[in-house]
Amino acid sequence: MLRPGGVLVYDSVNRTPLSRLVYLGAFQRLPLTRIMPAGRYTAARLRTPAELAAALDRHGLRNEDICDFRPRDPRGLVKATIARRRGRITDEQIPPMAGFVLAPDARPRVTYLGYALKA
């Protein structure tokens, strides 16, 4: 419930072959990289930015911006995920180890952030 002019900040997972590989496969199924319980993400929960913007619009929210959110180097994310799986680091230590960056001019391939305003 937002007042008119209120801001909703969100992050989401895009529905792409790469996001399915990462979230549905590596993060939930592969023993070496499984860091989430099975079923936390399902194919039905993945949304393209256009689908999310349309859903926000149906609820009186105007999408203002979408920004790709990714690891600077995917190898860092793999190393962090394996270290987390082995209990060497905590969830909080994954982002700095993976070196996540915002890529505002890039098309979101896996995860993206955005915000919307209540009309």
PDB file of C-alpha atoms in Angstrom:
ATOM      1  CA  MET A   1       0.000   0.000   0.000  1.00  0.00           C
ATOM      2  CA  LEU A   2       1.591   3.166  -1.207  1.00  0.00           C
ATOM      3  CA  ARG A   3       0.367   6.714  -1.054  1.00  0.00           C
ATOM      4  CA  PRO A   4       0.258   8.672  -4.318  1.00  0.00           C
ATOM      5  CA  GLY A   5       3.838   9.604  -5.168  1.00  0.00           C
ATOM      6  CA  GLY A   6       5.170   6.719  -3.078  1.00  0.00           C
ATOM      7  CA  VAL A   7       8.135   4.735  -4.378  1.00  0.00           C
ATOM      8  CA  LEU A   8       8.390   0.962  -4.749  1.00  0.00           C
ATOM      9  CA  VAL A   9      11.940  -0.356  -5.165  1.00  0.00           C
ATOM     10  CA  TYR A  10      12.262  -3.897  -6.487  1.00  0.00           C
ATOM     11  CA  ASP A  11      14.691  -6.501  -7.677  1.00  0.00           C
ATOM     12  CA  SER A  12      13.717  -9.398  -9.869  1.00  0.00           C
ATOM     13  CA  VAL A  13      14.997 -12.278 -11.946  1.00  0.00           C
ATOM     14  CA  ASN A  14      14.505 -12.070 -15.696  1.00  0.00           C
ATOM     15  CA  ARG A  15      13.135 -15.022 -17.662  1.00  0.00           C
ATOM     16  CA  THR A  16      16.038 -15.891 -19.956  1.00  0.00           C
ATOM     17  CA  PRO A  17      17.932 -19.096 -20.684  1.00  0.00           C
ATOM     18  CA  LEU A  18      20.863 -17.771 -18.613  1.00  0.00           C
ATOM     19  CA  SER A  19      18.688 -16.905 -15.598  1.00  0.00           C
ATOM     20  CA  ARG A  20      17.116 -20.375 -15.701  1.00  0.00           C
ATOM     21  CA  LEU A  21      20.577 -21.930 -15.769  1.00  0.00           C
ATOM     22  CA  VAL A  22      21.736 -19.833 -12.811  1.00  0.00           C
ATOM     23  CA  TYR A  23      18.652 -19.699 -10.551  1.00  0.00           C
ATOM     24  CA  LEU A  24      16.840 -22.932 -11.409  1.00  0.00           C
ATOM     25  CA  GLY A  25      19.930 -25.031 -12.077  1.00  0.00           C
ATOM     26  CA  ALA A  26      23.141 -23.893 -10.393  1.00  0.00           C
ATOM     27  CA  PHE A  27      21.662 -22.233  -7.295  1.00  0.00           C
ATOM     28  CA  GLN A  28      19.061 -24.957  -6.559  1.00  0.00           C
ATOM     29  CA  ARG A  29      20.050 -28.259  -8.146  1.00  0.00           C
ATOM     30  CA  LEU A  30      23.781 -28.703  -8.732  1.00  0.00           C
ATOM     31  CA  PRO A  31      25.413 -30.117  -5.591  1.00  0.00           C
ATOM     32  CA  LEU A  32      28.597 -28.021  -5.968  1.00  0.00           C
ATOM     33  CA  THR A  33      26.760 -24.688  -6.280  1.00  0.00           C
ATOM     34  CA  ARG A  34      23.400 -25.280  -4.555  1.00  0.00           C
ATOM     35  CA  ILE A  35      22.892 -22.390  -2.116  1.00  0.00           C
ATOM     36  CA  MET A  36      19.070 -22.160  -2.160  1.00  0.00           C
ATOM     37  CA  PRO A  37      16.422 -24.654  -1.184  1.00  0.00           C
ATOM     38  CA  ALA A  38      14.805 -26.447  -4.118  1.00  0.00           C
ATOM     39  CA  GLY A  39      11.684 -24.608  -5.242  1.00  0.00           C
ATOM     40  CA  ARG A  40      12.636 -21.156  -3.942  1.00  0.00           C
ATOM     41  CA  TYR A  41      12.629 -20.022  -7.560  1.00  0.00           C
ATOM     42  CA  THR A  42      10.507 -21.661 -10.230  1.00  0.00           C
ATOM     43  CA  ALA A  43      10.126 -20.887 -13.906  1.00  0.00           C
ATOM     44  CA  ALA A  44       6.700 -19.408 -13.105  1.00  0.00           C
ATOM     45  CA  ARG A  45       8.298 -16.786 -10.799  1.00  0.00           C
ATOM     46  CA  LEU A  46      10.669 -15.393 -13.417  1.00  0.00           C
ATOM     47  CA  ARG A  47       9.476 -12.174 -15.115  1.00  0.00           C
ATOM     48  CA  THR A  48      10.767 -10.186 -18.038  1.00  0.00           C
ATOM     49  CA  PRO A  49      11.133  -6.449 -17.378  1.00  0.00           C
ATOM     50  CA  ALA A  50       8.196  -5.767 -19.724  1.00  0.00           C
ATOM     51  CA  GLU A  51       5.962  -8.233 -17.852  1.00  0.00           C
ATOM     52  CA  LEU A  52       6.896  -6.686 -14.508  1.00  0.00           C
ATOM     53  CA  ALA A  53       6.247  -3.159 -15.816  1.00  0.00           C
ATOM     54  CA  ALA A  54       2.812  -4.270 -17.078  1.00  0.00           C
ATOM     55  CA  ALA A  55       1.963  -5.836 -13.702  1.00  0.00           C
ATOM     56  CA  LEU A  56       3.017  -2.674 -11.894  1.00  0.00           C
ATOM     57  CA  ASP A  57       0.864  -0.611 -14.259  1.00  0.00           C
ATOM     58  CA  ARG A  58      -2.178  -2.793 -13.522  1.00  0.00           C
ATOM     59  CA  HIS A  59      -1.728  -1.876  -9.858  1.00  0.00           C
ATOM     60  CA  GLY A  60      -1.404   1.859 -10.409  1.00  0.00           C
ATOM     61  CA  LEU A  61       2.387   2.016 -10.365  1.00  0.00           C
ATOM     62  CA  ARG A  62       4.413   3.670 -13.107  1.00  0.00           C
ATOM     63  CA  ASN A  63       7.707   1.926 -13.735  1.00  0.00           C
ATOM     64  CA  GLU A  64      10.485   4.513 -13.852  1.00  0.00           C
ATOM     65  CA  ASP A  65      13.726   2.664 -14.352  1.00  0.00           C
ATOM     66  CA  ILE A  66      15.243  -0.789 -14.793  1.00  0.00           C
ATOM     67  CA  CYS A  67      18.933  -1.544 -14.351  1.00  0.00           C
ATOM     68  CA  ASP A  68      20.877  -4.746 -15.031  1.00  0.00           C
ATOM     69  CA  PHE A  69      22.578  -6.095 -11.890  1.00  0.00           C
ATOM     70  CA  ARG A  70      25.403  -8.568 -12.434  1.00  0.00           C
ATOM     71  CA  PRO A  71      28.760  -9.785 -11.182  1.00  0.00           C
ATOM     72  CA  ARG A  72      31.686  -7.860 -12.666  1.00  0.00           C
ATOM     73  CA  ASP A  73      33.269 -11.199 -13.549  1.00  0.00           C
ATOM     74  CA  PRO A  74      31.101 -14.368 -13.492  1.00  0.00           C
ATOM     75  CA  ARG A  75      34.081 -16.342 -12.171  1.00  0.00           C
ATOM     76  CA  GLY A  76      33.866 -14.337  -8.941  1.00  0.00           C
ATOM     77  CA  LEU A  77      30.238 -15.385  -8.489  1.00  0.00           C
ATOM     78  CA  VAL A  78      31.134 -19.027  -9.129  1.00  0.00           C
ATOM     79  CA  LYS A  79      33.973 -18.869  -6.569  1.00  0.00           C
ATOM     80  CA  ALA A  80      31.723 -17.153  -4.014  1.00  0.00           C
ATOM     81  CA  THR A  81      28.916 -19.657  -4.581  1.00  0.00           C
ATOM     82  CA  ILE A  82      31.241 -22.632  -4.119  1.00  0.00           C
ATOM     83  CA  ALA A  83      32.768 -21.050  -0.991  1.00  0.00           C
ATOM     84  CA  ARG A  84      29.253 -20.488   0.410  1.00  0.00           C
ATOM     85  CA  ARG A  85      28.234 -24.048  -0.385  1.00  0.00           C
ATOM     86  CA  ARG A  86      31.299 -25.340   1.455  1.00  0.00           C
ATOM     87  CA  GLY A  87      30.526 -23.171   4.477  1.00  0.00           C
ATOM     88  CA  ARG A  88      33.636 -21.003   4.096  1.00  0.00           C
ATOM     89  CA  ILE A  89      31.686 -17.752   3.802  1.00  0.00           C
ATOM     90  CA  THR A  90      28.243 -16.455   4.780  1.00  0.00           C
ATOM     91  CA  ASP A  91      25.480 -15.136   2.529  1.00  0.00           C
ATOM     92  CA  GLU A  92      26.533 -11.582   3.422  1.00  0.00           C
ATOM     93  CA  GLN A  93      30.034 -12.219   2.071  1.00  0.00           C
ATOM     94  CA  ILE A  94      28.861 -13.288  -1.406  1.00  0.00           C
ATOM     95  CA  PRO A  95      28.186  -9.800  -2.891  1.00  0.00           C
ATOM     96  CA  PRO A  96      31.621  -8.282  -2.213  1.00  0.00           C
ATOM     97  CA  MET A  97      33.350 -11.465  -3.328  1.00  0.00           C
ATOM     98  CA  ALA A  98      31.265 -11.615  -6.513  1.00  0.00           C
ATOM     99  CA  GLY A  99      31.809  -7.917  -7.201  1.00  0.00           C
ATOM    100  CA  PHE A 100      28.276  -7.023  -8.274  1.00  0.00           C
ATOM    101  CA  VAL A 101      27.861  -3.948 -10.462  1.00  0.00           C
ATOM    102  CA  LEU A 102      24.982  -1.981 -11.921  1.00  0.00           C
ATOM    103  CA  ALA A 103      24.865  -1.777 -15.722  1.00  0.00           C
ATOM    104  CA  PRO A 104      22.135   0.802 -16.490  1.00  0.00           C
ATOM    105  CA  ASP A 105      22.641   0.705 -20.256  1.00  0.00           C
ATOM    106  CA  ALA A 106      22.704  -3.085 -20.539  1.00  0.00           C
ATOM    107  CA  ARG A 107      19.784  -5.388 -21.235  1.00  0.00           C
ATOM    108  CA  PRO A 108      19.106  -7.407 -18.055  1.00  0.00           C
ATOM    109  CA  ARG A 109      20.292 -10.970 -18.621  1.00  0.00           C
ATOM    110  CA  VAL A 110      19.701 -12.475 -15.184  1.00  0.00           C
ATOM    111  CA  THR A 111      18.786 -10.065 -12.397  1.00  0.00           C
ATOM    112  CA  TYR A 112      17.609  -6.479 -12.487  1.00  0.00           C
ATOM    113  CA  LEU A 113      16.645  -3.663 -10.143  1.00  0.00           C
ATOM    114  CA  GLY A 114      14.125  -0.925 -10.625  1.00  0.00           C
ATOM    115  CA  TYR A 115      11.632   1.405  -9.087  1.00  0.00           C
ATOM    116  CA  ALA A 116       8.086   2.531  -9.718  1.00  0.00           C
ATOM    117  CA  LEU A 117       5.969   5.442  -8.515  1.00  0.00           C
ATOM    118  CA  LYS A 118       2.398   5.262  -7.264  1.00  0.00           C
ATOM    119  CA  ALA A 119       0.154   7.347  -9.502  1.00  0.00           C
TER     120      ALA A 119
END
